[in-house]
Coordinates of C-alpha atoms in Angstrom, one line a residue:
Chain A
X26 CA 46.2 5.6 4.8
X27 CA 43.8 4.4 7.7
X28 CA 41.1 1.4 8.1
X29 CA 37.7 2.3 8.6
X30 CA 36.1 -1.0 9.2
X31 CA 36.3 -4.0 11.1
X32 CA 38.1 -6.6 9.3
X33 CA 36.0 -9.6 8.1
X34 CA 37.9 -11.8 10.0
X35 CA 36.4 -10.6 12.8
X36 CA 33.1 -11.4 12.6
X37 CA 32.2 -15.0 12.1
X38 CA 31.0 -17.2 9.5
X39 CA 27.9 -15.7 8.0
X40 CA 25.0 -17.7 8.3
X41 CA 23.1 -18.7 4.9
X42 CA 20.2 -17.3 5.8
X43 CA 22.1 -14.0 5.7
X44 CA 24.0 -14.6 2.4
X45 CA 20.2 -15.5 1.1
X46 CA 18.7 -12.7 2.0
X47 CA 21.3 -10.9 0.8
X48 CA 20.9 -12.3 -3.0
X49 CA 17.1 -11.8 -2.6
X50 CA 17.8 -8.1 -1.7
X51 CA 19.8 -7.7 -5.0
X52 CA 17.7 -9.8 -7.3
X53 CA 14.7 -7.5 -6.2
X54 CA 17.0 -4.3 -6.9
X55 CA 18.0 -5.9 -10.5
X56 CA 14.5 -6.1 -10.8
X57 CA 13.5 -3.1 -10.1
X58 CA 15.9 -1.5 -12.7
X59 CA 14.3 -4.0 -15.5
X60 CA 10.9 -3.9 -14.9
X61 CA 10.5 -2.3 -18.7
X62 CA 10.8 -5.4 -20.5
X63 CA 9.3 -7.6 -17.7
X64 CA 5.9 -5.6 -18.3
X65 CA 6.3 -5.9 -22.2
X66 CA 6.8 -9.6 -22.0
X67 CA 3.6 -10.1 -20.1
X68 CA 1.4 -7.7 -21.6
X69 CA 2.2 -9.4 -25.1
X70 CA 1.2 -12.8 -23.0
X71 CA -1.5 -11.2 -21.5
X72 CA -2.8 -9.8 -25.0
X73 CA -2.4 -13.4 -26.3
X74 CA -4.7 -14.8 -23.6
X75 CA -7.7 -12.1 -24.2
X76 CA -7.1 -12.6 -28.0
X77 CA -7.0 -16.7 -27.8
X78 CA -10.4 -16.0 -25.7
X79 CA -12.0 -13.6 -28.1
X80 CA -11.3 -15.9 -30.7
X81 CA -13.0 -19.0 -28.9
X82 CA -16.0 -16.9 -28.0
X83 CA -16.7 -16.2 -31.8
X84 CA -16.2 -12.2 -31.3
X85 CA -16.6 -12.1 -27.3
X86 CA -15.1 -12.9 -24.4
X87 CA -16.0 -16.2 -22.6
X88 CA -15.9 -15.2 -19.3
X89 CA -16.9 -18.7 -18.1
X90 CA -13.7 -20.4 -20.0
X91 CA -11.9 -17.3 -18.6
X92 CA -12.6 -17.6 -14.8
X93 CA -10.8 -21.9 -15.5
X94 CA -7.8 -20.3 -17.3
X95 CA -6.9 -17.2 -15.9
X96 CA -4.9 -19.1 -12.7
X97 CA -2.8 -21.0 -16.2
X98 CA -1.6 -17.9 -17.7
X99 CA -1.0 -16.2 -14.0
X100 CA 0.9 -19.4 -13.2
X101 CA 2.4 -19.1 -16.6
X102 CA 3.6 -15.5 -16.3
X103 CA 5.6 -16.5 -12.6
X104 CA 7.4 -19.2 -14.1
X105 CA 8.2 -17.2 -17.7
X106 CA 9.7 -14.4 -15.2
X107 CA 11.7 -17.1 -13.5
X108 CA 12.7 -19.0 -17.2
X109 CA 13.5 -15.6 -18.9
X110 CA 14.8 -13.1 -16.4
X111 CA 16.5 -16.1 -14.7
X112 CA 18.1 -17.4 -17.6
X113 CA 18.9 -13.6 -19.2
X114 CA 20.3 -12.5 -15.1
X115 CA 22.7 -15.4 -15.6
X116 CA 24.0 -14.8 -18.3
X117 CA 24.5 -11.5 -18.1
X118 CA 26.4 -12.6 -14.9
X119 CA 28.9 -15.1 -16.6
X120 CA 29.3 -12.5 -19.4
X121 CA 29.8 -9.6 -17.3
X122 CA 32.0 -11.4 -14.6
X123 CA 29.6 -10.4 -11.6
X124 CA 29.0 -14.2 -11.0
X125 CA 32.7 -14.9 -10.5
X126 CA 32.7 -12.3 -7.9
X127 CA 29.7 -13.6 -6.3
X128 CA 31.9 -16.8 -5.4
X129 CA 34.2 -15.2 -3.8
X130 CA 31.8 -15.6 -0.7
X131 CA 31.1 -18.2 2.0
X132 CA 27.6 -19.1 0.5
X133 CA 27.2 -22.2 -1.3
X134 CA 25.6 -22.3 -5.0
X135 CA 22.0 -23.6 -3.8
X136 CA 22.2 -20.7 -1.4
X137 CA 23.1 -18.2 -3.9
X138 CA 20.6 -19.8 -6.7
X139 CA 17.9 -19.8 -4.1
X140 CA 18.6 -16.5 -3.3
X141 CA 18.4 -15.5 -7.3
X142 CA 15.0 -17.6 -7.9
X143 CA 13.5 -16.5 -4.6
X144 CA 13.8 -12.9 -5.8
X145 CA 12.6 -13.9 -9.5
X146 CA 9.4 -15.7 -8.2
X147 CA 8.2 -12.3 -5.7
X148 CA 8.9 -10.0 -9.3
X149 CA 7.0 -12.8 -10.8
X150 CA 4.0 -12.9 -7.7
X151 CA 4.1 -8.8 -8.0
X152 CA 3.1 -9.7 -11.9
X153 CA 0.4 -11.6 -10.9
X154 CA -0.9 -9.9 -8.5
X155 CA -1.3 -6.6 -11.1
X156 CA -2.2 -9.0 -13.8
X157 CA -4.6 -11.1 -11.6
X158 CA -6.8 -7.9 -10.0
X159 CA -6.9 -6.1 -13.5
X160 CA -8.4 -9.7 -15.1
X161 CA -11.1 -9.7 -12.4
X162 CA -11.7 -5.8 -12.2
X163 CA -12.1 -5.5 -15.8
X164 CA -14.0 -9.0 -16.9
X165 CA -15.6 -9.4 -13.7
X166 CA -14.9 -12.7 -12.6
X167 CA -15.8 -14.1 -9.9
X168 CA -14.2 -17.2 -7.8
X169 CA -15.3 -18.5 -4.1
X170 CA -12.3 -20.0 -3.3
X171 CA -11.8 -22.4 -0.5
X172 CA -8.9 -20.9 1.8
X173 CA -7.0 -24.0 1.4
X174 CA -6.6 -22.7 -2.5
X175 CA -3.5 -21.1 -0.8
X176 CA -1.8 -24.7 -0.7
X177 CA -1.8 -25.6 -4.5
X178 CA -1.1 -21.5 -5.4
X179 CA 1.9 -21.9 -2.8
X180 CA 2.9 -24.9 -4.3
X181 CA 2.3 -23.6 -8.0
X182 CA 5.0 -20.8 -7.0
X183 CA 7.9 -23.3 -6.1
X184 CA 6.8 -25.6 -9.2
X185 CA 7.8 -22.1 -10.8
X186 CA 10.7 -21.9 -9.2
X187 CA 12.1 -25.3 -9.7
X188 CA 11.4 -24.9 -13.6
X189 CA 13.3 -21.5 -12.9
X190 CA 16.2 -23.3 -11.6
X191 CA 16.6 -26.3 -14.5
X192 CA 16.6 -23.3 -16.8
X193 CA 19.4 -21.5 -15.1
X194 CA 21.5 -24.6 -14.3
X195 CA 21.3 -25.3 -18.3
X196 CA 22.2 -22.1 -19.0
X197 CA 25.5 -22.2 -17.0
X198 CA 26.2 -24.9 -19.1
X199 CA 24.8 -23.7 -22.5
X200 CA 25.2 -20.3 -23.6
X201 CA 22.3 -19.9 -26.2
X202 CA 19.6 -20.9 -24.1
X203 CA 17.6 -18.2 -25.1
X204 CA 15.6 -19.9 -27.6
X205 CA 15.5 -23.4 -25.7
X206 CA 13.9 -21.4 -23.0
X207 CA 11.5 -19.5 -25.5
X208 CA 10.3 -23.0 -26.5
X209 CA 9.7 -23.9 -23.3
X210 CA 7.9 -20.9 -22.1
X211 CA 5.5 -21.5 -25.3
X212 CA 4.5 -25.2 -24.3
X213 CA 3.4 -23.7 -20.7
X214 CA 1.5 -20.7 -22.8
X215 CA -0.2 -23.6 -24.7
X216 CA -0.2 -26.8 -23.2
X217 CA -0.5 -25.2 -19.4
X218 CA -4.3 -24.6 -19.4
X219 CA -4.1 -20.8 -20.6
X220 CA -6.0 -21.6 -24.1
X221 CA -8.3 -24.4 -22.7
X222 CA -8.5 -26.4 -19.1
X223 CA -6.2 -29.2 -19.9
X224 CA -8.8 -31.7 -18.2
X225 CA -11.0 -31.5 -21.9
X226 CA -7.7 -32.7 -23.7
X227 CA -7.8 -36.7 -24.7
X228 CA -6.9 -38.4 -21.9
X229 CA -3.1 -39.4 -23.3
X230 CA -2.4 -35.5 -23.8
X231 CA -3.7 -34.7 -20.6
X232 CA -1.7 -36.9 -18.9
X233 CA 1.4 -35.6 -20.7
X234 CA 0.7 -32.2 -20.5
X235 CA -0.1 -32.9 -16.3
X236 CA 4.5 -32.8 -16.5
X237 CA 4.3 -29.4 -18.0
X238 CA 5.4 -27.3 -15.1
X239 CA 2.4 -25.2 -13.6
X240 CA 0.1 -27.2 -15.2
X241 CA -1.0 -30.1 -12.8
X242 CA -0.6 -27.0 -9.8
X243 CA -3.3 -24.9 -11.9
X244 CA -5.7 -28.3 -12.0
X245 CA -5.7 -29.0 -8.4
X246 CA -6.0 -24.9 -7.7
X247 CA -9.0 -24.4 -9.9
X248 CA -10.6 -27.2 -7.9
X249 CA -10.1 -25.1 -4.6
X250 CA -11.2 -22.1 -6.4
X251 CA -14.6 -23.8 -7.5
X252 CA -14.9 -24.1 -3.4
X253 CA -13.6 -27.9 -3.0
X254 CA -11.6 -29.2 0.3
X255 CA -7.9 -29.8 -0.4
X256 CA -9.2 -33.2 0.3
X257 CA -10.8 -32.9 -3.4
X258 CA -7.3 -32.0 -4.9
X259 CA -6.0 -35.0 -3.3
X260 CA -8.3 -37.3 -4.2
X261 CA -7.9 -36.6 -8.1
X262 CA -4.2 -36.9 -7.6
X263 CA -3.4 -33.5 -8.9
X264 CA -2.8 -32.7 -5.7
X265 CA -0.2 -35.5 -4.9
X266 CA 1.5 -35.2 -8.2
X267 CA 1.7 -31.4 -7.1
X268 CA 4.1 -32.0 -5.1
X269 CA 6.1 -34.6 -6.7
X270 CA 6.3 -32.6 -9.5
X271 CA 8.0 -29.6 -7.7
X272 CA 10.0 -32.1 -5.5
X273 CA 11.5 -33.5 -8.6
X274 CA 12.3 -29.9 -10.3
X275 CA 13.6 -28.2 -7.0
X276 CA 16.0 -31.5 -6.4
X277 CA 16.8 -31.5 -10.0
X278 CA 17.4 -28.0 -10.7
X279 CA 19.6 -27.2 -7.5
X280 CA 21.7 -30.3 -8.1
X281 CA 22.2 -29.3 -11.9
X282 CA 23.2 -26.0 -11.1
X283 CA 25.8 -27.4 -8.6
X284 CA 27.7 -29.3 -10.7
X285 CA 27.2 -27.4 -13.8
X286 CA 29.3 -24.6 -11.9
X287 CA 31.5 -27.4 -11.0
X288 CA 31.7 -28.2 -14.5
X289 CA 32.1 -24.7 -15.4
X290 CA 35.2 -24.2 -12.8
X291 CA 37.0 -27.3 -14.1
X292 CA 36.4 -26.1 -18.0
X293 CA 37.9 -22.8 -17.4
X294 CA 35.5 -21.0 -15.3
X295 CA 32.0 -18.8 -15.2
X296 CA 33.5 -16.1 -16.4
X297 CA 32.9 -14.0 -19.8
X298 CA 33.1 -16.4 -22.8
Chain B
X12 CA 53.2 -18.6 10.4
X13 CA 51.8 -19.8 7.4
X14 CA 52.9 -17.8 4.2
X15 CA 49.6 -15.7 2.5
X16 CA 49.6 -17.7 -0.3
X17 CA 50.6 -21.3 -0.9
X18 CA 51.0 -23.2 -4.4
X19 CA 52.0 -26.5 -4.0
X20 CA 52.6 -28.7 -7.4
X21 CA 49.5 -26.6 -8.9
X22 CA 48.7 -27.3 -12.5
X23 CA 46.0 -26.8 -15.1
X24 CA 45.4 -28.4 -18.4
X25 CA 42.3 -28.0 -20.2
X26 CA 40.7 -30.5 -22.5
X27 CA 41.7 -34.4 -22.4
X28 CA 43.9 -36.5 -24.8
X29 CA 45.1 -34.5 -28.6
X30 CA 43.0 -31.4 -27.6
X31 CA 44.6 -31.3 -24.5
X32 CA 45.8 -28.0 -23.5
X33 CA 48.2 -27.1 -20.4
X34 CA 48.0 -23.7 -19.3
X35 CA 50.0 -23.8 -15.9
X36 CA 52.7 -26.5 -15.7
X37 CA 53.2 -27.8 -11.9
X38 CA 54.2 -25.2 -9.9
X39 CA 55.0 -24.7 -6.2
X40 CA 55.7 -21.2 -4.8
X41 CA 54.8 -18.8 -1.4
X42 CA 53.5 -15.5 -1.4
X43 CA 54.7 -14.2 2.4
X44 CA 52.2 -12.0 4.0
X45 CA 52.6 -8.2 2.9
X46 CA 54.2 -8.8 -0.4
X47 CA 53.6 -7.6 -3.5
X48 CA 54.8 -10.3 -6.4
X49 CA 54.3 -9.4 -10.1
X50 CA 52.8 -12.4 -12.5
X51 CA 54.6 -11.7 -15.9
X52 CA 53.9 -13.2 -19.3
X53 CA 52.5 -13.1 -22.3
X54 CA 48.9 -13.4 -23.5
X55 CA 47.9 -16.8 -23.0
X56 CA 50.7 -17.6 -20.5
X57 CA 48.8 -18.9 -17.7
X58 CA 48.6 -15.9 -15.6
X59 CA 44.7 -15.5 -14.9
X60 CA 44.5 -19.1 -14.6
X61 CA 46.6 -18.6 -11.8
X62 CA 44.6 -15.5 -10.5
X63 CA 41.7 -17.9 -10.9
X64 CA 43.0 -21.0 -9.4
X65 CA 44.0 -18.7 -6.4
X66 CA 40.4 -17.5 -5.7
X67 CA 39.0 -21.1 -6.1
X68 CA 37.1 -19.9 -9.9
X69 CA 38.9 -22.7 -11.6
X70 CA 39.5 -25.9 -10.4
X71 CA 43.3 -27.0 -10.4
X72 CA 43.8 -30.1 -12.3
X73 CA 46.6 -31.1 -9.3
X74 CA 48.1 -29.6 -6.8
X75 CA 46.5 -27.0 -4.3
X76 CA 46.1 -23.7 -3.2
X77 CA 46.2 -22.7 0.6
X78 CA 45.1 -18.9 1.4
X79 CA 46.7 -18.4 5.1
X80 CA 46.9 -21.8 5.4
X81 CA 43.2 -22.3 4.0
X82 CA 43.1 -25.0 1.3
X83 CA 40.6 -23.1 -0.9
X84 CA 38.9 -26.3 -2.1
X85 CA 38.2 -27.9 1.1
X86 CA 37.7 -25.0 3.3
X87 CA 36.5 -22.3 0.7
X88 CA 34.6 -20.4 3.2
X89 CA 37.4 -19.4 5.1
X90 CA 39.9 -18.6 2.5
X91 CA 37.8 -16.4 0.0
X92 CA 36.9 -14.3 3.4
X93 CA 40.4 -13.3 3.2
X94 CA 40.7 -12.5 -0.4
X95 CA 39.5 -9.3 -2.8
X96 CA 39.8 -9.6 -6.2
X97 CA 39.7 -7.5 -9.5
X98 CA 39.9 -9.6 -12.7
X99 CA 40.7 -9.3 -16.3
X100 CA 37.9 -8.5 -19.2
X101 CA 35.2 -8.4 -16.6
X102 CA 32.8 -5.7 -15.3
X103 CA 33.3 -7.3 -11.7
X104 CA 30.6 -4.9 -10.2
X105 CA 26.7 -4.9 -10.9
X106 CA 26.5 -2.0 -13.7
X107 CA 22.2 -1.6 -12.7
X108 CA 23.2 -0.8 -9.2
X109 CA 24.8 2.3 -8.0
X110 CA 28.3 2.5 -6.8
X111 CA 26.6 2.4 -2.5
X112 CA 24.3 -0.9 -3.7
X113 CA 27.4 -2.7 -5.0
X114 CA 29.5 -2.2 -1.7
X115 CA 26.8 -2.7 0.2
X116 CA 26.0 -6.2 -1.5
X117 CA 29.7 -7.4 -1.8
X118 CA 29.9 -6.4 2.0
X119 CA 27.4 -8.5 2.7
X120 CA 28.4 -11.2 0.6
X121 CA 31.2 -11.5 2.7
X122 CA 29.6 -11.6 5.8
X123 CA 29.8 -8.3 6.8
X124 CA 27.0 -6.2 8.3
X125 CA 25.6 -3.4 7.0
X126 CA 26.9 -1.1 10.4
X127 CA 30.2 -2.4 9.8
X128 CA 30.0 -1.6 5.7
X129 CA 28.4 1.8 6.0
X130 CA 31.8 3.8 7.2
X131 CA 34.4 1.6 4.9
X132 CA 31.9 1.9 2.1
X133 CA 31.5 5.9 3.0
X134 CA 35.5 6.3 3.5
X135 CA 36.6 4.3 0.2
X136 CA 34.2 5.9 -1.9
X137 CA 35.3 9.3 -0.8
X138 CA 39.4 8.3 -1.6
X139 CA 38.3 7.2 -4.7
X140 CA 36.3 10.8 -5.6
X141 CA 33.2 8.9 -5.8
X142 CA 31.1 10.2 -2.9
X143 CA 29.2 12.2 -4.9
X144 CA 28.0 10.0 -7.1
X145 CA 27.5 6.9 -5.1
X146 CA 23.9 6.9 -5.7
X147 CA 24.4 6.9 -9.5
X148 CA 24.2 3.6 -11.4
X149 CA 27.7 2.2 -12.2
X150 CA 26.8 1.8 -15.6
X151 CA 26.8 5.5 -16.5
X152 CA 30.3 5.9 -15.5
X153 CA 33.3 6.3 -17.3
X154 CA 35.7 3.3 -17.8
X155 CA 38.0 4.3 -14.9
X156 CA 35.2 5.0 -12.4
X157 CA 33.5 1.8 -12.9
X158 CA 37.2 0.2 -12.4
X159 CA 37.6 2.3 -9.3
X160 CA 34.3 0.9 -8.2
X161 CA 35.6 -2.6 -8.7
X162 CA 38.6 -1.9 -6.3
X163 CA 36.6 -0.7 -3.8
X164 CA 33.6 -3.6 -3.9
X165 CA 37.3 -5.9 -3.8
X166 CA 38.5 -3.7 -1.0
X167 CA 35.2 -3.5 1.3
X168 CA 35.8 -6.4 3.6
X169 CA 39.4 -4.8 4.4
X170 CA 40.9 -8.3 2.9
X171 CA 44.3 -9.0 3.2
X172 CA 44.9 -10.2 -0.1
X173 CA 44.0 -8.2 -2.9
X174 CA 44.4 -10.2 -7.0
X175 CA 44.7 -7.7 -9.4
X176 CA 44.9 -9.3 -13.2
X177 CA 45.4 -6.3 -15.1
X178 CA 43.5 -3.5 -13.0
X179 CA 44.5 -1.1 -15.4
X180 CA 43.6 -2.2 -18.7
X181 CA 41.8 0.0 -20.6
X182 CA 42.0 2.5 -18.5
X183 CA 43.5 6.5 -19.5
X184 CA 47.0 7.4 -18.4
X185 CA 45.5 9.8 -15.6
X186 CA 42.9 6.8 -14.5
X187 CA 45.7 4.3 -14.5
X188 CA 48.3 6.7 -12.5
X189 CA 45.6 7.0 -9.6
X190 CA 45.3 3.2 -9.9
X191 CA 49.3 2.6 -9.6
X192 CA 49.6 5.5 -6.8
X193 CA 46.6 3.2 -5.1
X194 CA 48.0 -0.2 -4.9
X195 CA 51.0 1.3 -3.8
X196 CA 49.4 2.6 -0.4
X197 CA 47.6 -0.6 -0.2
X198 CA 51.0 -2.2 0.2
X199 CA 53.0 0.5 1.4
X200 CA 50.4 1.7 4.0
X201 CA 48.6 -1.3 4.7
X202 CA 51.0 -4.3 4.2
X203 CA 48.6 -5.8 2.0
X204 CA 49.5 -8.9 -0.2
X205 CA 49.0 -8.0 -3.9
X206 CA 49.1 -10.7 -6.8
X207 CA 49.4 -8.3 -9.8
X208 CA 49.4 -9.2 -13.3
X209 CA 49.7 -6.1 -15.5
X210 CA 51.3 -5.8 -19.0
X211 CA 52.6 -2.7 -18.2
X212 CA 55.9 -3.6 -17.0
X213 CA 57.0 0.0 -15.7
X214 CA 54.1 -0.3 -13.4
X215 CA 55.2 -4.3 -12.3
X216 CA 58.7 -3.0 -11.9
X217 CA 57.5 -0.3 -9.8
X218 CA 54.9 -1.8 -7.4
X219 CA 56.3 -5.2 -7.0
X220 CA 58.8 -6.9 -4.5
X221 CA 59.0 -10.1 -6.8
X222 CA 58.4 -10.6 -10.0
X223 CA 57.6 -14.1 -11.5
X224 CA 57.9 -14.6 -15.5
X225 CA 55.4 -17.3 -16.8
X226 CA 56.0 -18.5 -20.2
X227 CA 53.9 -21.2 -21.7
X228 CA 52.3 -21.8 -18.2
X229 CA 56.2 -22.6 -16.8
X230 CA 57.4 -20.3 -14.3
X231 CA 60.9 -19.5 -15.8
X232 CA 61.9 -16.4 -13.5
X233 CA 60.9 -15.8 -9.7
X234 CA 63.4 -13.4 -8.1
X235 CA 63.0 -10.3 -5.6
X236 CA 62.4 -7.6 -7.9
X237 CA 65.8 -5.7 -7.4
X238 CA 67.5 -9.0 -7.7
X239 CA 66.4 -9.6 -11.1
X240 CA 67.5 -6.3 -12.1
X241 CA 70.5 -6.7 -10.8
X242 CA 71.5 -10.0 -12.8
X243 CA 70.5 -8.7 -15.8
X244 CA 72.6 -5.5 -15.3
X245 CA 74.7 -4.8 -17.8
X246 CA 78.1 -2.7 -18.0
X247 CA 76.6 0.0 -20.3
X248 CA 76.6 3.4 -20.8
X249 CA 74.3 5.9 -23.1
X250 CA 75.3 8.8 -24.5
X251 CA 72.6 11.6 -25.5
X252 CA 73.4 14.4 -27.9
X253 CA 71.4 17.2 -28.6
X254 CA 71.7 16.7 -32.6
X255 CA 71.3 14.4 -35.6
X256 CA 74.3 11.9 -36.0
X257 CA 75.1 12.9 -39.3
X258 CA 78.6 13.2 -39.8
X259 CA 79.3 11.4 -36.5
X260 CA 78.8 7.9 -37.7
X261 CA 82.4 6.9 -38.0
X262 CA 83.0 7.7 -34.1
X263 CA 80.7 5.4 -32.7
X264 CA 82.3 2.2 -31.6
X265 CA 81.6 -1.2 -32.5
X266 CA 78.3 -3.0 -31.1
X267 CA 76.6 0.8 -30.0
X268 CA 72.9 1.0 -30.8
X269 CA 71.9 4.5 -32.2
X270 CA 68.1 5.9 -31.8
X271 CA 67.6 9.3 -33.6
X272 CA 63.8 11.0 -33.4
X273 CA 65.2 13.9 -35.5
X274 CA 65.8 16.0 -32.5
X275 CA 67.8 14.0 -30.2
X276 CA 70.6 11.1 -30.8
X277 CA 70.7 8.0 -28.3
X278 CA 73.6 6.2 -28.3
X279 CA 73.6 2.9 -26.1
X280 CA 77.5 1.5 -25.5
X281 CA 76.7 -1.9 -24.8
X282 CA 79.4 -4.1 -22.3
X283 CA 81.5 -0.8 -22.5
X284 CA 84.2 0.1 -19.8
X285 CA 85.3 3.9 -19.1
X286 CA 87.9 3.7 -21.2
X287 CA 86.1 3.1 -24.0
X288 CA 83.4 5.5 -23.0
X289 CA 86.2 8.4 -22.6
X290 CA 87.2 7.6 -26.3
X291 CA 84.1 8.0 -27.6
X292 CA 83.3 11.1 -25.9
X293 CA 86.6 12.5 -27.1
X294 CA 86.0 11.9 -30.6
X295 CA 82.7 13.6 -29.9
X296 CA 84.5 16.4 -28.0
X297 CA 86.7 17.0 -31.2
X298 CA 83.5 17.4 -33.5
X299 CA 82.0 19.8 -31.4
X300 CA 78.8 17.3 -31.1
X301 CA 76.2 19.5 -28.7
X302 CA 76.3 16.7 -25.6
X303 CA 73.2 16.5 -23.1
X304 CA 73.7 13.6 -21.2
X305 CA 76.1 10.6 -20.4
X306 CA 74.6 7.9 -17.7
X307 CA 75.4 4.6 -16.7
X308 CA 72.2 2.7 -18.4
X309 CA 70.8 -0.5 -17.0
X310 CA 67.9 -2.8 -19.2
X311 CA 64.6 -2.2 -17.7
X312 CA 62.2 -4.6 -16.4
X313 CA 60.6 -4.5 -20.0
X314 CA 63.8 -5.5 -21.7
X315 CA 64.6 -8.3 -19.3
X316 CA 61.2 -9.6 -19.8
X317 CA 61.1 -9.8 -23.6
X318 CA 65.2 -11.0 -23.3
X319 CA 63.7 -13.9 -20.8
X320 CA 60.6 -14.9 -22.8
X321 CA 62.0 -14.9 -26.3
X322 CA 65.9 -15.8 -25.6
X323 CA 64.5 -18.9 -23.8
X324 CA 61.8 -19.7 -26.7
X325 CA 65.0 -19.4 -29.1
X326 CA 67.1 -21.6 -27.3
X327 CA 65.0 -24.0 -27.2
X328 CA 64.3 -23.8 -30.5
X329 CA 68.0 -24.3 -31.4
X330 CA 68.6 -27.0 -29.1

């Protein structure tokens, strides 16, 4: 028997960027194989969204409302993709033992989980793009976005990634996370501006639901989609709050994932439960 | 030169207080490069915990593990690059991905570039008879083929140390034999250091240079395989007859054990000297019994294992 490749010891320690990219590639590959379930979930949310709009319009689609609420549906789509697929994926890896194998690497816990959520965010963005284009084409929606709309849009994706990180971290610790994730996603769908813009909620309720992932991001995005500059979103307080919200969720998610992984290793590993 | 694996006072206790469960008692031992060590023990003895602590997948309560001189906790990146593992009760690889995709992923996970991985992946898959099916999803493979992919993934970076926790569990006879042959080749031809746990003691006996028996988290025997067998060697003979015993029972010496399957009779004379054997054979000769074999028999590793595990337990209970 001969050795047909250079032993691993001959190469240097791989960079975290390289390991992150490897994790992203794996995540996209797995997403490709599981697209069916994701499509069903997203389709159900879209049908629910159209149904609610139809109900509010008393039997007709209210496009003026849809223009304001479609960004929230798209944001919720990314967030739910990250939470459901992220939670389900890590649970499957724990039960299948591949999470343990993935630990036999120079990749840090942060690199590993960032790779996972990046792939999920790309998966969510792809679904969002299809959904957004379909709604705009079918219902004739018209937006005149300010170019700076890209900033809150990107921050929404990062905010959703932070939410996904928190859910993934919880899944490492809590075996039956499915129901909890479902409740979280319902909260985003109902109170994140998908049914009506959160600005019409009573002040106290609006202040509270701004803490829901993606909700304040949708407010900032709607400002720029209406043609206002980024300064307007900064001045009304939505952009600073979005930045803070995103930073907190990502930081808490990364810290919780690392902590829960360490704890799991102390308590018996991250292998099949 | 440092050893491949060094355990120093390694122990693991799960839980605290009244609910505390000691899975591994303080263990200190070294495994030199190129040695195959069989970790044997009943279920719950602590074998898997030791394997996982070796790989840094379970954190030790006390003591430490060094892999090629690298501390598994402080110098994890360097240590895990030396390890390939096939873990028990685990898929080990991604079933929704193909065999080829799995090998590329696990190769990159250890820092290899695509150009380095491809020839080795090609070679491994060809050797394991999976080349034609390399682009099929692993989830559609038989259990034996899935386990082959797991082994290929563990070997993709050509690691010097292999941790094999029940690698033949759930495999049919043919697949298990293929595995055993593979492990033997890895040890013999490539000089891999292998930590092997298995309940198939014949496999452990054939493959291991050294055997460590674990019971209730404690290593109760740790010897080179040949020495372990020699220490428990007995002066016993086995006589086989091609017929049921029937009227020959009176001829059997005291202390002999008899097993019959309706066709063949196996008589084991423990602690027998040759004089006793000749006496017994004379009596058989007188009756015209159809003798098929007479051999000096030694206890198998399985018998020694059972004796070690149960006798010590009985001694403890008695005392």
